[in-house]
CSV table of C-alpha atoms and ligand atoms in Angstrom, one decimal:
chain,number,residue,atom,x,y,z
A,1,MET,CA,74.8,84.0,86.8
A,2,ASN,CA,73.4,85.8,89.7
A,3,THR,CA,73.4,83.9,93.0
A,4,GLU,CA,70.0,83.2,94.5
A,5,ARG,CA,69.4,86.0,97.0
A,6,GLN,CA,68.0,83.7,99.7
A,7,ASP,CA,71.2,81.9,100.6
A,8,LEU,CA,73.4,84.9,99.8
A,9,MET,CA,73.8,86.0,103.4
A,10,GLU,CA,75.0,82.6,104.5
A,11,LYS,CA,77.5,82.4,101.6
A,12,VAL,CA,78.9,85.8,102.3
A,13,THR,CA,79.1,85.1,106.0
A,14,ALA,CA,81.0,81.9,105.3
A,15,LEU,CA,83.3,83.6,102.8
A,16,CYS,CA,84.1,86.4,105.3
A,17,LYS,CA,85.3,83.9,107.9
A,18,ARG,CA,87.1,81.6,105.4
A,19,ARG,CA,89.0,84.5,103.8
A,20,GLY,CA,89.8,86.7,106.8
A,21,PHE,CA,87.2,89.5,106.6
A,22,VAL,CA,85.0,88.9,109.7
A,23,TYR,CA,85.2,86.6,112.7
A,24,PRO,CA,82.7,86.2,115.5
A,25,SER,CA,84.0,88.0,118.5
A,26,SER,CA,85.5,85.9,121.3
A,27,GLU,CA,84.6,82.8,119.3
A,28,ILE,CA,86.8,80.4,121.3
A,29,TYR,CA,84.5,81.2,124.3
A,30,GLY,CA,81.4,80.7,122.3
A,31,GLY,CA,81.1,84.2,120.9
A,32,LEU,CA,78.7,87.0,121.8
A,33,GLY,CA,75.6,88.0,119.9
A,34,GLY,CA,75.9,91.2,117.8
A,35,LEU,CA,79.7,91.5,118.2
A,36,TYR,CA,82.2,90.7,115.5
A,37,ASP,CA,86.0,91.1,115.0
A,38,TYR,CA,87.5,92.1,111.7
A,39,GLY,CA,90.3,90.2,110.1
A,40,PRO,CA,93.0,91.5,107.8
A,41,TYR,CA,90.9,91.9,104.6
A,42,GLY,CA,88.0,93.2,106.6
A,43,VAL,CA,90.2,95.9,108.1
A,44,ALA,CA,91.5,96.9,104.7
A,45,LEU,CA,87.9,97.0,103.2
A,46,ARG,CA,86.7,99.1,106.1
A,47,ARG,CA,89.6,101.5,105.9
A,48,ASN,CA,88.9,102.0,102.2
A,49,ILE,CA,85.2,102.7,102.9
A,50,ARG,CA,86.1,105.1,105.7
A,51,ASN,CA,88.7,106.9,103.6
A,52,LEU,CA,86.3,107.3,100.7
A,53,TRP,CA,83.6,108.7,102.9
A,54,TRP,CA,86.1,111.1,104.5
A,55,ARG,CA,87.4,112.2,101.2
A,56,HIS,CA,84.0,113.0,99.7
A,57,VAL,CA,82.3,114.4,102.9
A,58,VAL,CA,85.3,116.3,104.3
A,59,ASP,CA,88.5,116.6,102.1
A,60,LEU,CA,86.9,117.5,98.8
A,61,ARG,CA,84.8,120.2,100.4
A,62,ASP,CA,85.9,123.4,102.0
A,63,ASP,CA,82.9,123.7,104.3
A,64,VAL,CA,83.3,120.6,106.5
A,65,VAL,CA,85.8,119.9,109.3
A,66,GLY,CA,86.5,116.8,111.3
A,67,ILE,CA,86.6,116.1,115.0
A,68,GLU,CA,87.1,113.1,117.3
A,69,ALA,CA,85.2,113.2,120.5
A,70,THR,CA,85.3,110.7,123.4
A,71,ILE,CA,83.3,107.4,123.2
A,72,ILE,CA,82.3,107.6,126.8
A,73,GLY,CA,80.4,110.6,128.1
A,74,PRO,CA,78.8,111.9,131.3
A,75,SER,CA,75.1,111.3,131.9
A,76,ALA,CA,74.4,115.0,131.5
A,77,VAL,CA,75.0,114.8,127.7
A,78,TRP,CA,72.7,111.9,127.2
A,79,GLU,CA,70.0,113.3,129.5
A,80,ALA,CA,70.1,116.5,127.4
A,81,SER,CA,70.1,114.7,124.1
A,82,GLY,CA,67.0,112.7,125.1
A,83,HIS,CA,68.7,109.4,124.9
A,84,VAL,CA,68.3,108.5,128.7
A,85,GLY,CA,64.6,109.2,128.5
A,86,GLY,CA,63.9,108.1,124.9
A,87,PHE,CA,66.5,105.9,123.3
A,88,SER,CA,64.6,102.6,123.9
A,89,ASP,CA,62.9,99.9,122.0
A,90,PRO,CA,59.7,98.0,123.2
A,91,LEU,CA,60.8,94.6,124.7
A,92,VAL,CA,58.6,91.5,125.1
A,93,ASP,CA,59.4,88.3,126.9
A,94,CYS,CA,58.3,84.9,125.7
A,95,LEU,CA,56.3,83.3,128.6
A,96,GLY,CA,56.2,79.9,126.8
A,97,THR,CA,59.0,77.4,126.7
A,98,CYS,CA,61.9,79.2,124.9
A,99,ARG,CA,61.8,82.4,127.2
A,100,ARG,CA,63.4,84.4,124.4
A,101,ARG,CA,63.2,88.2,124.3
A,102,TRP,CA,61.9,90.1,121.2
A,103,ARG,CA,61.5,93.6,119.9
A,104,ALA,CA,57.8,94.0,120.0
A,105,ASP,CA,57.8,96.3,116.9
A,106,HIS,CA,59.6,93.6,114.8
A,107,LEU,CA,57.0,90.9,115.6
A,108,GLU,CA,53.9,90.0,113.6
A,109,GLY,CA,51.1,88.6,115.7
A,110,ASP,CA,51.0,88.1,119.5
A,111,ARG,CA,52.8,84.8,119.9
A,112,CYS,CA,56.4,84.0,120.2
A,113,PRO,CA,57.9,83.3,116.7
A,114,GLU,CA,60.3,80.6,118.2
A,115,CYS,CA,58.0,78.4,120.3
A,116,GLY,CA,54.5,79.9,119.7
A,117,GLY,CA,54.1,80.7,123.4
A,118,PRO,CA,52.3,83.7,124.8
A,119,LEU,CA,54.2,87.1,125.2
A,120,SER,CA,54.5,89.5,128.0
A,121,GLU,CA,53.2,93.1,127.8
A,122,PRO,CA,55.8,95.3,126.1
A,123,ARG,CA,58.1,97.4,128.3
A,124,GLN,CA,60.7,100.0,127.2
A,125,PHE,CA,64.3,98.9,127.2
A,126,ASN,CA,67.0,101.6,127.0
A,127,LEU,CA,69.7,100.7,124.4
A,128,MET,CA,72.6,102.5,126.0
A,129,PHE,CA,75.4,100.8,127.8
A,130,LYS,CA,75.7,102.3,131.3
A,131,THR,CA,78.9,102.4,133.4
A,132,HIS,CA,80.6,104.6,136.0
A,133,ILE,CA,83.6,106.9,135.8
A,134,GLY,CA,86.0,106.8,138.7
A,135,PRO,CA,86.0,104.4,141.7
A,136,VAL,CA,82.7,105.4,143.2
A,137,GLU,CA,79.6,103.9,141.7
A,138,ASP,CA,77.0,106.6,142.6
A,139,THR,CA,74.6,108.6,140.5
A,140,ALA,CA,77.1,111.4,140.1
A,141,SER,CA,79.5,109.1,138.3
A,142,VAL,CA,77.1,107.5,135.8
A,143,ALA,CA,78.4,107.6,132.3
A,144,TYR,CA,77.3,106.0,129.0
A,145,LEU,CA,79.0,104.6,125.9
A,146,ARG,CA,77.8,106.8,123.1
A,147,PRO,CA,74.9,105.3,121.0
A,148,GLU,CA,75.7,107.8,118.2
A,149,THR,CA,78.7,109.9,117.4
A,150,ALA,CA,76.5,113.0,116.6
A,151,GLN,CA,76.4,114.4,120.2
A,152,GLY,CA,80.2,114.9,120.1
A,153,MET,CA,79.6,117.4,117.3
A,154,PHE,CA,76.8,119.3,119.1
A,155,VAL,CA,78.7,119.6,122.4
A,156,ASN,CA,81.7,120.9,120.5
A,157,PHE,CA,79.8,123.3,118.2
A,158,LYS,CA,81.0,126.3,120.1
A,159,ASN,CA,84.6,125.1,120.3
A,160,VAL,CA,84.7,124.6,116.5
A,161,VAL,CA,83.1,128.0,115.8
A,162,ASN,CA,85.5,129.7,118.1
A,163,SER,CA,88.7,127.9,117.0
A,164,MET,CA,88.2,127.5,113.3
A,165,ARG,CA,87.4,130.0,110.6
A,166,VAL,CA,84.0,128.4,109.8
A,167,ARG,CA,80.9,130.2,108.9
A,168,VAL,CA,77.4,128.9,108.7
A,169,PRO,CA,76.7,126.9,106.5
A,170,PHE,CA,79.3,124.4,107.5
A,171,GLY,CA,79.6,120.9,108.7
A,172,ILE,CA,81.4,118.9,111.4
A,173,ALA,CA,82.2,115.2,110.6
A,174,GLN,CA,83.2,112.3,112.8
A,175,GLN,CA,83.9,108.6,112.4
A,176,GLY,CA,84.1,106.3,115.4
A,177,ARG,CA,82.6,103.5,117.4
A,178,SER,CA,79.1,103.6,118.9
A,179,PHE,CA,77.4,101.1,121.2
A,180,ARG,CA,73.8,99.9,121.3
A,181,ASN,CA,72.5,97.1,123.4
A,182,GLU,CA,70.2,95.9,120.7
A,183,ILE,CA,67.5,93.5,121.9
A,184,THR,CA,67.7,91.5,118.7
A,185,HIS,CA,70.8,91.5,116.7
A,186,GLY,CA,71.4,89.5,113.6
A,187,ASN,CA,71.7,89.3,109.9
A,188,PHE,CA,75.5,89.0,110.4
A,189,ILE,CA,77.0,92.5,110.7
A,190,PHE,CA,73.8,94.3,109.7
A,191,ARG,CA,72.7,94.9,113.3
A,192,LEU,CA,75.5,95.1,115.9
A,193,ARG,CA,75.9,96.0,119.5
A,194,GLU,CA,79.3,97.6,118.8
A,195,LEU,CA,79.3,99.5,115.5
A,196,GLU,CA,81.2,102.1,113.8
A,197,GLN,CA,79.5,105.3,112.6
A,198,MET,CA,80.3,108.0,110.1
A,199,GLU,CA,78.2,111.1,110.7
A,200,MET,CA,78.2,114.7,109.6
A,201,GLU,CA,76.2,117.5,111.1
A,202,PHE,CA,75.7,120.3,108.6
A,203,PHE,CA,74.7,123.6,110.3
A,204,VAL,CA,72.5,125.9,108.2
A,205,ARG,CA,70.4,129.0,108.7
A,206,PRO,CA,66.8,128.1,109.7
A,207,GLY,CA,64.8,128.2,106.5
A,208,GLU,CA,67.6,126.8,104.4
A,209,ASP,CA,67.3,123.4,106.0
A,210,GLU,CA,64.9,121.8,103.6
A,211,ARG,CA,67.0,122.6,100.5
A,212,CYS,CA,70.1,121.5,102.3
A,213,HIS,CA,68.4,118.2,103.3
A,214,GLU,CA,67.5,117.5,99.7
A,215,PHE,CA,71.0,118.3,98.6
A,216,TRP,CA,72.6,115.8,101.0
A,217,ILE,CA,70.1,113.1,100.2
A,218,GLN,CA,71.1,113.3,96.5
A,219,GLU,CA,74.8,113.7,97.3
A,220,ARG,CA,74.9,110.7,99.5
A,221,LEU,CA,72.9,108.5,97.0
A,222,LEU,CA,75.4,109.4,94.3
A,223,TRP,CA,78.3,108.3,96.6
A,224,TYR,CA,77.0,104.8,96.7
A,225,THR,CA,76.6,104.4,93.0
A,226,ASP,CA,79.5,106.5,91.6
A,227,VAL,CA,82.2,106.2,94.3
A,228,ILE,CA,81.8,102.7,95.8
A,229,GLY,CA,80.0,101.1,92.8
A,230,ILE,CA,76.8,99.8,94.4
A,231,CYS,CA,74.2,98.6,91.8
A,232,PRO,CA,71.7,101.5,91.5
A,233,GLU,CA,68.8,99.0,91.0
A,234,ARG,CA,69.3,97.7,94.5
A,235,LEU,CA,69.2,101.1,96.1
A,236,ARG,CA,66.2,103.3,96.8
A,237,LEU,CA,65.3,106.4,98.9
A,238,ARG,CA,62.5,106.0,101.5
A,239,PRO,CA,61.2,109.1,103.4
A,240,HIS,CA,60.2,108.2,107.0
A,241,ARG,CA,56.5,108.1,107.8
A,242,GLU,CA,55.4,110.5,110.5
A,243,ASP,CA,55.1,107.7,113.1
A,244,GLU,CA,58.7,106.4,112.6
A,245,LYS,CA,60.6,109.7,112.8
A,246,ALA,CA,63.2,110.0,115.6
A,247,HIS,CA,62.4,112.3,118.5
A,248,TYR,CA,64.7,115.0,117.1
A,249,ALA,CA,63.8,114.8,113.4
A,250,LYS,CA,61.5,117.1,111.3
A,251,ALA,CA,62.1,114.8,108.3
A,252,SER,CA,64.3,111.9,107.5
A,253,THR,CA,65.0,109.8,104.4
A,254,ASP,CA,66.8,106.5,104.4
A,255,ILE,CA,69.0,105.2,101.6
A,256,GLU,CA,67.9,101.5,101.5
A,257,TYR,CA,69.5,98.5,99.9
A,258,LEU,CA,67.7,95.4,98.7
A,259,PHE,CA,69.3,92.9,101.2
A,260,PRO,CA,68.6,89.2,101.0
A,261,PHE,CA,66.0,89.7,103.8
A,262,GLY,CA,64.3,92.6,102.0
A,263,TRP,CA,64.8,96.4,101.8
A,264,GLY,CA,66.8,97.7,104.7
A,265,GLU,CA,68.4,101.0,105.9
A,266,VAL,CA,72.0,101.6,104.9
A,267,GLU,CA,72.1,105.3,105.7
A,268,GLY,CA,69.7,107.9,107.2
A,269,ILE,CA,69.7,111.6,106.3
A,270,ALA,CA,67.8,113.6,108.9
A,271,ASN,CA,66.7,117.2,109.3
A,272,ARG,CA,67.4,117.5,113.1
A,273,THR,CA,66.3,121.2,113.2
A,274,ASP,CA,67.9,123.1,116.1
A,275,TYR,CA,66.7,120.3,118.5
A,276,ASP,CA,70.2,119.3,119.7
A,277,LEU,CA,71.8,122.7,120.1
A,278,ARG,CA,68.7,124.0,121.8
A,279,THR,CA,68.5,121.2,124.3
A,280,HIS,CA,72.3,121.4,125.1
A,281,GLN,CA,71.9,125.1,125.5
A,282,GLU,CA,69.1,124.7,128.0
A,283,HIS,CA,70.8,121.9,130.0
A,284,SER,CA,74.3,123.3,130.0
A,285,GLY,CA,73.3,127.0,130.5
A,286,GLN,CA,75.8,127.9,127.8
A,287,ASP,CA,75.0,130.2,124.9
A,288,LEU,CA,75.2,128.0,121.8
A,289,THR,CA,73.8,130.6,119.4
A,290,TYR,CA,75.8,131.6,116.3
A,291,GLN,CA,76.3,135.2,115.3
A,292,ASP,CA,76.4,135.9,111.6
A,293,PRO,CA,79.5,138.1,111.1
A,294,GLU,CA,78.0,140.1,108.3
A,295,THR,CA,74.5,140.8,109.6
A,296,SER,CA,75.2,140.3,113.3
A,297,GLU,CA,72.0,138.3,113.5
A,298,ARG,CA,72.0,135.6,116.3
A,299,TYR,CA,70.3,132.3,115.9
A,300,LEU,CA,70.5,128.6,116.7
A,301,PRO,CA,71.4,126.9,113.4
A,302,TYR,CA,69.4,124.0,112.0
A,303,VAL,CA,71.2,120.7,111.3
A,304,VAL,CA,71.1,118.3,108.4
A,305,GLU,CA,72.7,115.0,109.2
A,306,PRO,CA,73.8,112.1,106.9
A,307,ALA,CA,74.5,109.2,109.3
A,308,VAL,CA,75.7,105.8,108.4
A,309,GLY,CA,77.5,102.7,109.8
A,310,VAL,CA,80.8,101.4,108.3
A,311,ASP,CA,79.6,97.9,109.0
A,312,ARG,CA,76.3,98.5,107.1
A,313,ILE,CA,78.3,99.8,104.1
A,314,MET,CA,80.7,96.8,104.4
A,315,ILE,CA,77.9,94.2,104.3
A,316,THR,CA,76.2,96.1,101.4
A,317,CYS,CA,79.5,96.1,99.4
A,318,LEU,CA,80.0,92.4,100.1
A,319,LEU,CA,76.5,91.3,99.2
A,320,ASP,CA,76.4,93.5,96.1
A,321,ALA,CA,79.7,92.2,94.9
A,322,TYR,CA,79.3,88.4,95.5
A,323,ASP,CA,78.8,86.3,92.4
A,324,GLU,CA,79.2,82.7,91.3
A,325,GLU,CA,79.8,81.5,87.8
A,326,ASP,CA,80.4,78.2,86.1
A,327,VAL,CA,83.9,78.0,84.7
A,328,ARG,CA,84.6,74.7,82.9
A,329,GLY,CA,82.3,72.8,85.2
A,330,GLU,CA,83.6,74.4,88.4
A,331,THR,CA,82.0,77.1,90.4
A,332,ARG,CA,84.1,80.3,90.5
A,333,VAL,CA,83.2,82.5,93.5
A,334,VAL,CA,84.1,86.1,92.8
A,335,LEU,CA,83.7,89.4,94.7
A,336,ARG,CA,83.2,92.0,92.1
A,337,LEU,CA,84.2,94.8,94.5
A,338,HIS,CA,84.7,98.3,93.2
A,339,ARG,CA,88.5,98.8,92.6
A,340,ASP,CA,88.7,101.6,95.2
A,341,VAL,CA,87.2,99.5,98.0
A,342,ALA,CA,88.9,96.2,97.2
A,343,PRO,CA,91.2,95.2,100.1
A,344,VAL,CA,93.9,94.3,97.6
A,345,GLN,CA,94.1,96.0,94.2
A,346,VAL,CA,96.9,94.1,92.6
A,347,ALA,CA,98.3,90.6,93.5
A,348,VAL,CA,101.8,89.9,92.3
A,349,MET,CA,102.7,86.2,91.9
A,350,PRO,CA,105.7,84.4,90.7
A,351,LEU,CA,104.6,81.3,88.7
A,352,SER,CA,106.7,79.1,90.9
A,353,LYS,CA,108.8,79.3,94.0
A,354,LYS,CA,112.0,79.1,92.0
A,355,GLU,CA,114.6,81.6,93.1
A,356,GLU,CA,115.1,83.2,89.7
A,357,LEU,CA,111.4,84.2,89.6
A,358,ILE,CA,111.3,85.6,93.1
A,359,GLY,CA,113.7,88.5,92.5
A,360,PRO,CA,111.8,89.9,89.5
A,361,ALA,CA,108.5,89.3,91.2
A,362,ARG,CA,109.6,91.2,94.3
A,363,GLU,CA,110.8,94.0,92.1
A,364,VAL,CA,107.4,94.3,90.4
A,365,GLN,CA,105.8,94.2,93.9
A,366,ARG,CA,108.0,97.1,95.1
A,367,SER,CA,107.3,99.3,92.1
A,368,LEU,CA,103.5,98.8,92.2
A,369,GLN,CA,103.3,99.2,96.0
A,370,GLN,CA,104.0,103.0,95.6
A,371,VAL,CA,100.7,103.4,93.9
A,372,PHE,CA,98.4,100.4,94.6
A,373,ARG,CA,97.5,98.2,97.5
A,374,VAL,CA,99.5,95.1,96.6
A,375,GLU,CA,99.7,91.6,97.9
A,376,TYR,CA,102.6,89.3,97.1
A,377,ASP,CA,101.6,85.7,96.9
A,378,GLN,CA,104.2,82.9,96.3
A,379,THR,CA,102.3,80.3,98.4
A,380,GLY,CA,102.1,76.8,97.1
A,381,GLY,CA,99.3,75.8,94.8
A,382,ASN,CA,99.1,76.2,91.1
A,383,ILE,CA,98.5,79.6,89.6
A,384,GLY,CA,94.8,78.8,89.0
A,385,ARG,CA,94.2,78.2,92.7
A,386,ARG,CA,95.9,81.4,93.6
A,387,TYR,CA,93.8,83.4,91.0
A,388,ARG,CA,90.6,81.8,92.6
A,389,ARG,CA,91.7,83.0,96.0
A,390,GLN,CA,92.2,86.5,94.8
A,391,ASP,CA,88.8,86.3,93.0
A,392,GLU,CA,87.2,85.5,96.4
A,393,ILE,CA,88.7,88.5,98.1
A,394,GLY,CA,87.9,90.8,95.2
A,395,THR,CA,91.3,91.6,93.8
A,396,PRO,CA,90.8,93.4,90.4
A,397,PHE,CA,94.1,92.4,88.9
A,398,CYS,CA,96.8,89.7,89.3
A,399,VAL,CA,100.2,90.1,87.8
A,400,THR,CA,102.2,86.9,87.1
A,401,VAL,CA,105.9,86.7,86.7
A,402,ASP,CA,106.8,83.5,84.8
A,403,PHE,CA,109.9,82.0,83.2
A,404,GLU,CA,109.4,83.9,79.9
A,405,THR,CA,109.7,87.1,82.0
A,406,LEU,CA,113.4,86.4,82.4
A,407,GLU,CA,113.7,86.4,78.5
A,408,ASP,CA,111.2,89.1,77.4
A,409,ARG,CA,111.0,91.3,80.5
A,410,ALA,CA,107.2,91.1,80.3
A,411,VAL,CA,104.5,89.9,82.7
A,412,THR,CA,100.9,88.8,82.5
A,413,ILE,CA,98.0,90.9,83.8
A,414,ARG,CA,94.9,88.9,84.6
A,415,GLU,CA,91.7,90.7,85.1
A,416,ARG,CA,89.2,89.5,87.8
A,417,ASP,CA,85.8,89.9,86.1
A,418,SER,CA,86.5,88.7,82.6
A,419,MET,CA,89.6,86.5,83.5
A,420,ALA,CA,91.2,88.0,80.4
A,421,GLN,CA,95.0,88.0,80.2
A,422,GLU,CA,97.3,90.5,78.7
A,423,ARG,CA,101.0,90.4,78.3
A,424,VAL,CA,102.7,93.7,79.2
A,425,PRO,CA,106.4,94.8,79.4
A,426,VAL,CA,107.5,95.3,83.0
A,427,ALA,CA,108.7,98.8,82.0
A,428,GLY,CA,105.1,99.8,81.0
A,429,LEU,CA,103.3,97.9,83.7
A,430,LEU,CA,102.6,100.7,86.2
A,431,ASP,CA,101.2,102.9,83.4
A,432,ARG,CA,99.1,100.1,82.0
A,433,LEU,CA,97.6,99.4,85.4
A,434,ARG,CA,97.0,103.1,86.0
A,435,GLU,CA,95.1,103.1,82.8
A,436,ARG,CA,93.0,100.0,83.7
A,437,PHE,CA,92.2,101.5,87.1
A,438,SER,CA,91.1,104.9,85.7
B,501,GAP,N1,72.9,110.1,114.6
B,501,GAP,C1,71.7,109.5,114.0
B,501,GAP,C2,71.7,108.1,114.1
B,501,GAP,O1,72.5,107.5,114.9
B,501,GAP,P1,70.5,105.9,113.3
B,501,GAP,O2,69.6,105.7,112.2
B,501,GAP,O3,70.1,105.4,114.6
B,501,GAP,O4,70.8,107.5,113.4
B,501,GAP,C3,72.6,105.8,111.8
B,501,GAP,O5,71.9,105.3,112.9
B,501,GAP,C4,73.2,104.7,111.0
B,501,GAP,O6,74.1,103.9,111.8
B,501,GAP,C5,72.2,103.7,110.4
B,501,GAP,O7,71.7,104.2,109.1
B,501,GAP,C6,73.1,102.5,110.2
B,501,GAP,O8,73.9,102.6,109.0
B,501,GAP,C7,74.0,102.5,111.4
B,501,GAP,N2,73.5,101.7,112.5
B,501,GAP,C8,72.6,102.1,113.4
B,501,GAP,N3,72.4,101.1,114.3
B,501,GAP,C9,73.2,100.0,113.9
B,501,GAP,C10,73.4,98.7,114.4
B,501,GAP,N4,72.9,98.3,115.5
B,501,GAP,N5,74.4,98.0,113.8
B,501,GAP,C11,75.0,98.4,112.7
B,501,GAP,N6,74.8,99.7,112.2
B,501,GAP,C12,73.9,100.5,112.8
């Protein structure tokens, strides 16, 4: 049975808190809008998402390298990139009773959606968090927390070309935190003020950008369906209209997911042309052109950029995986997460806390840990309750050590989705699980 989409977000939000995926940040002080902390299973899920992105965008290719640039950067970088002047959203104030602030482009009509009061004229609100570096707070010390990781790749373009044996076409990838002082946050971790991005800038010869753009759109779409197991029917590609393209983009296509609140952007793949290298060249006075070693031709490469937030992928995975079904008159909640993103891949459980079961169960845990992400669970509660807990965190397999194990040296594998059980000799357990995972 598929859960009604309307209350899905609330159910997933509650599960995330109950089961240690996501907590509201600084909750004991009332929390802060658009900021969340990640609990143990959330951390594991995020790490798996990050690793799978890195593996497919960097490690499995020989034309992409990684960097890690600073999160805080001098004003000069953000003036050149156009973010100081243009990274803003139109803000309106409610002049009625609630006095709330809204993003004008997210409103329908000219009244406050909360109290129906009149609204102010829109004004531009810059989304960057501003601070100062050093003890003196003057204009020379102004710095910003990055609103995107991309600029780190552009300002290091020359460094990478000079220090690595890269040749256009090649890409620079980065994962890391970005900050946006969003006017309206919400939909749980969909729109955050502190987010984590995974971006790759792929540098190509001008003229080859459109083909490259199409390649990365298809490549990234396949990653969602084939690598992290998102349902293809809930994904679509949406090219940007002329009036919604970012200031740097010649063309942009979003990979969208059918969220409970409608279609929403998971990832954007933009053709940024030579906008960024050109503007940094002009502002810094440094030559950022690339010289083709074979033809000696000099040019500013064009850039195709797949850009996504880890938090967006995480909420997509959770919503896509959440399911409820009726099992003998009780509701079973199960996260049907893809085995490669699941925080725990195998849970090992002794049937009871009796000493004679703990030794063999620990042995099974140790042997499986070499290959899988394993959790050992000997907490109280009957085995059914422990299976249900693993279902809720999306663990594909449970392995149970029982009293018969002491006689027949075999254990039970219980599969999450079908709940089917299989008796397997301990000696063949690792191979059998490998088979089931492949
Ligand atoms: N470098 C290009 C860039 O930053 P973007 O469309 O503004 O483009 C890229 O952001 C991705 O980052 C989005 O597709 C989304 O996955 C994620 N993202 C952006 N703003 C976000 C926010 N406030 N909260 C969570 N994720 C966000």
